[in-house]
Coordinates of C-alpha atoms and ligand atoms in Angstrom, one line a residue:
M3 CA 0.0 0.0 0.0
Q4 CA 2.9 2.4 0.8
K5 CA 4.2 1.9 -2.7
W6 CA 1.1 1.6 -4.8
R7 CA 1.0 4.0 -7.7
H8 CA -1.9 2.5 -9.6
V9 CA -4.5 0.0 -8.5
F10 CA -7.6 -1.5 -10.1
K11 CA -10.8 -1.9 -8.1
L12 CA -13.1 -4.8 -9.0
D13 CA -16.7 -5.0 -8.0
P14 CA -17.8 -8.6 -7.0
N15 CA -21.4 -7.6 -8.0
R16 CA -20.4 -6.9 -11.7
K17 CA -19.7 -9.4 -14.4
L18 CA -16.1 -9.6 -15.7
S19 CA -15.0 -12.1 -18.4
D20 CA -12.0 -14.4 -17.7
L21 CA -10.0 -12.6 -20.4
A22 CA -10.7 -9.1 -18.9
L23 CA -9.8 -10.5 -15.5
K24 CA -6.5 -11.9 -16.8
M25 CA -5.7 -8.5 -18.5
V26 CA -6.3 -6.7 -15.2
C27 CA -4.2 -9.1 -13.1
T28 CA -1.3 -9.2 -15.5
S29 CA -1.4 -5.5 -16.4
G30 CA 1.5 -4.4 -14.2
T31 CA -0.8 -2.6 -11.8
D32 CA 0.4 -2.7 -8.2
A33 CA -2.7 -4.4 -6.6
V34 CA -6.3 -5.3 -7.1
I35 CA -8.9 -4.1 -4.6
I36 CA -12.1 -6.1 -4.3
G37 CA -15.0 -4.1 -3.1
G38 CA -18.1 -2.1 -4.0
T39 CA -21.1 -0.4 -2.6
D40 CA -24.1 -2.6 -3.1
G41 CA -24.9 -6.3 -3.7
I42 CA -21.7 -7.3 -2.0
T43 CA -22.0 -10.8 -0.5
F44 CA -19.8 -13.4 0.9
E45 CA -20.5 -15.6 -2.2
N46 CA -19.7 -13.1 -4.9
T47 CA -16.7 -11.8 -3.0
F48 CA -15.4 -15.4 -2.5
A49 CA -15.9 -16.3 -6.2
L50 CA -14.0 -13.2 -7.4
L51 CA -11.2 -13.7 -4.9
Q52 CA -10.7 -17.3 -6.1
R53 CA -10.5 -16.1 -9.7
V54 CA -8.0 -13.4 -8.9
K55 CA -5.9 -15.8 -6.8
Q56 CA -4.9 -17.6 -10.0
Y57 CA -2.5 -14.7 -10.6
P58 CA 0.5 -13.6 -8.6
I59 CA -1.0 -10.1 -7.8
H60 CA -1.5 -8.5 -4.5
C61 CA -5.2 -8.6 -3.7
V62 CA -6.9 -6.7 -0.9
Q63 CA -10.5 -6.4 0.3
E64 CA -12.1 -3.1 0.8
I65 CA -14.8 -3.8 3.4
S66 CA -18.2 -2.2 2.9
N67 CA -20.3 -4.9 4.5
H68 CA -19.0 -7.1 7.4
S69 CA -21.0 -10.1 6.2
A70 CA -18.7 -10.3 3.2
V71 CA -15.5 -10.3 5.1
M72 CA -13.3 -13.4 4.6
P73 CA -9.8 -14.7 5.2
G74 CA -7.5 -15.2 2.3
F75 CA -6.8 -11.6 1.2
D76 CA -3.3 -10.1 1.4
G77 CA -4.8 -7.2 3.3
Y78 CA -7.9 -5.3 4.2
L79 CA -8.9 -1.6 3.7
I80 CA -11.5 -0.1 6.0
P81 CA -13.2 3.0 4.8
S82 CA -14.3 5.7 7.3
V83 CA -16.3 8.5 5.7
L84 CA -15.2 11.9 7.0
N85 CA -17.6 14.2 5.2
T86 CA -20.8 12.8 6.6
E87 CA -22.7 13.7 9.8
Q88 CA -23.8 10.0 10.1
A89 CA -21.7 8.5 12.8
Y90 CA -22.5 5.0 11.5
W91 CA -20.3 5.5 8.4
I92 CA -17.5 7.2 10.4
K93 CA -17.2 4.5 13.1
G94 CA -20.6 2.8 13.7
A95 CA -20.3 0.0 11.2
H96 CA -16.7 -0.6 12.4
F97 CA -17.8 -0.9 16.0
E98 CA -20.4 -3.4 15.0
A99 CA -17.9 -5.5 13.1
I100 CA -15.4 -5.4 16.0
Q101 CA -18.1 -6.5 18.5
K102 CA -18.8 -9.5 16.3
Y103 CA -15.4 -10.4 15.0
G104 CA -12.9 -8.5 17.1
H105 CA -11.1 -11.6 18.3
L106 CA -10.6 -12.8 14.7
I107 CA -9.3 -9.6 13.1
P108 CA -5.7 -9.7 11.8
W109 CA -5.0 -6.1 12.9
Q110 CA -1.5 -6.0 11.3
Q111 CA -3.1 -6.6 7.9
I112 CA -5.6 -3.7 8.2
A113 CA -5.4 -0.1 7.0
L114 CA -8.0 2.6 7.6
Q115 CA -9.0 4.9 4.8
G116 CA -10.3 8.4 5.5
Y117 CA -12.8 8.9 2.7
V118 CA -14.0 12.3 1.4
I119 CA -16.7 11.6 -1.2
L120 CA -17.3 14.4 -3.7
N121 CA -19.6 13.1 -6.4
P122 CA -23.2 13.7 -5.1
D123 CA -24.6 11.2 -7.6
A124 CA -22.5 8.3 -6.6
K125 CA -24.3 5.4 -4.9
V126 CA -21.9 5.6 -2.0
S127 CA -22.5 9.3 -1.6
R128 CA -26.3 8.8 -1.4
L129 CA -25.9 5.9 1.0
T130 CA -23.7 7.7 3.4
K131 CA -25.4 11.1 3.1
C132 CA -22.2 13.0 2.4
D133 CA -21.8 16.7 2.3
T134 CA -20.3 17.0 -1.2
Q135 CA -20.5 20.8 -1.4
L136 CA -17.0 21.4 -0.2
T137 CA -14.5 24.1 -1.1
P138 CA -10.7 23.5 -1.6
Q139 CA -10.2 24.9 1.9
D140 CA -12.6 22.3 3.3
I141 CA -10.6 19.6 1.6
T142 CA -7.3 20.8 3.0
A143 CA -8.9 20.8 6.5
Y144 CA -10.3 17.3 6.0
A145 CA -6.8 16.2 4.8
Q146 CA -5.3 17.6 8.0
L147 CA -8.0 16.0 10.1
C148 CA -7.2 12.7 8.5
D149 CA -3.4 13.0 8.7
Q150 CA -2.5 15.2 11.6
L151 CA -5.3 14.6 14.0
F152 CA -6.7 11.0 13.4
R153 CA -3.4 9.8 11.9
I154 CA -5.2 7.7 9.3
P155 CA -2.7 6.3 6.8
I156 CA -4.8 6.9 3.6
F157 CA -6.7 10.0 2.6
Y158 CA -9.1 8.9 -0.3
L159 CA -10.6 11.5 -2.5
E160 CA -13.5 9.7 -4.1
Y161 CA -15.4 10.9 -7.1
S162 CA -16.6 7.3 -8.0
G163 CA -18.2 7.3 -11.5
T164 CA -17.3 10.9 -12.5
Y165 CA -14.0 12.7 -13.1
G166 CA -13.1 15.1 -10.4
K167 CA -11.3 18.5 -10.0
V168 CA -7.5 18.7 -9.9
E169 CA -7.8 21.7 -7.6
M170 CA -9.4 19.5 -5.0
L171 CA -6.5 17.0 -5.2
K172 CA -4.0 19.9 -4.9
A173 CA -5.9 21.1 -1.9
A174 CA -5.7 17.7 -0.3
R175 CA -2.0 17.4 -1.0
K176 CA -1.5 20.7 0.9
G177 CA -3.0 19.2 4.1
L178 CA -1.0 15.9 4.0
K179 CA 2.3 15.0 5.6
Q180 CA 2.1 11.3 6.3
S181 CA -1.1 9.9 4.9
R182 CA -1.1 8.6 1.3
L183 CA -3.4 10.4 -1.1
F184 CA -5.7 8.1 -3.1
Y185 CA -7.7 9.4 -6.0
G186 CA -10.5 7.5 -7.7
G187 CA -13.2 8.6 -10.1
G188 CA -14.0 8.6 -13.8
I189 CA -10.5 8.2 -15.3
T190 CA -10.9 7.3 -19.0
T191 CA -8.3 9.3 -20.9
E192 CA -4.5 9.8 -20.8
E193 CA -4.8 13.4 -19.9
Q194 CA -7.1 12.7 -17.0
A195 CA -4.9 9.9 -15.7
K196 CA -1.8 12.1 -15.9
D197 CA -3.4 15.2 -14.4
M198 CA -4.5 13.2 -11.3
A199 CA -1.4 11.1 -11.1
A200 CA 0.7 14.3 -10.8
W201 CA -1.0 14.9 -7.4
A202 CA -2.2 11.6 -6.0
D203 CA 0.1 8.9 -4.6
T204 CA -2.2 6.2 -5.8
I205 CA -4.7 6.2 -8.6
V206 CA -7.7 3.9 -8.4
V207 CA -9.4 2.8 -11.7
G208 CA -12.7 1.0 -11.5
N209 CA -15.6 1.6 -13.9
L210 CA -13.4 1.7 -17.1
I211 CA -12.5 -2.0 -16.7
Y212 CA -16.2 -2.8 -17.2
Y213 CA -16.8 -0.9 -20.4
H214 CA -13.4 -0.5 -22.1
V215 CA -10.9 -2.9 -20.7
E216 CA -8.1 -2.3 -23.3
R217 CA -8.2 1.4 -22.4
A218 CA -8.2 0.5 -18.7
M219 CA -4.9 -1.3 -19.3
N220 CA -3.4 1.9 -20.7
T221 CA -4.1 3.7 -17.4
V222 CA -1.3 1.7 -15.8
K223 CA 1.3 3.1 -18.1
W224 CA -0.1 6.6 -18.1
V225 CA 0.0 6.7 -14.3
K226 CA 3.3 5.1 -13.8
E227 CA 5.1 7.4 -16.3
T228 CA 3.8 10.5 -14.5
P229 CA 6.1 12.0 -11.9
L230 CA 4.5 12.9 -8.6
R231 CA 4.4 16.6 -7.7
K232 CA 4.3 17.4 -4.0
G233 CA 4.0 21.2 -4.1
E234 CA 3.0 24.0 -6.5
Ligands
1GP311 C1 -14.4 3.8 -7.1 O1 -12.6 5.3 -6.7 C2 -13.0 4.2 -7.4 O2 -14.5 3.5 -5.7 C3 -12.7 4.3 -8.9 O3 -13.6 5.2 -9.5 O4 -15.0 3.5 -10.8 O5 -15.0 6.0 -11.4 O6 -13.0 4.6 -11.9 P1 -14.2 4.8 -11.0

């Protein structure tokens, strides 16, 4: 996770051909994240994990629903949504999971992600009732909250399904010292991949896999050949 520059996110609730899966897993990406917002079950997660495990790729689960949690992943990412007033999505679901499975949790394999969700139309945004009307100054403050105050290792700027604003990534960068900056949302072109990769430590590509897998493959190269800028 500390070295990821590019990752693909696969949704267990969406169909992916064997060929497309092979392309993803042998693309040169740094890891595959398995996770999604709705329809995530133990069965569909298990089935996808088994398919990904045919390939020597680092595979982690992003947990959105504790009934789908399973052993066998190389690591686990736990989202905590920072720009919601709903405590359940900040820490409530996490508390419930720990009450049930605390004794089984491999703590050393887990990383918390501080999410700020900025696309008001994304399913995850509607589910968690996020405040998406944020200014760049708000983003810098959330980044500092994540990094300096809560000391969460990942700050995830999420535009899921739509391409975001570079100025928001720059604003996030300004507030970060330790946390890694993840960006995900709507990357489809070389220009978009490179503009975001200049500011984010890690670029997450999801949707594009499902409607243009060859183009999704190119995002690996586009991101990896872009140098990271840490200041203006
Ligand atoms: C979704 O951030 C990821 O959680 C990637 O976004 O699916 O829009 O590429 P896209």
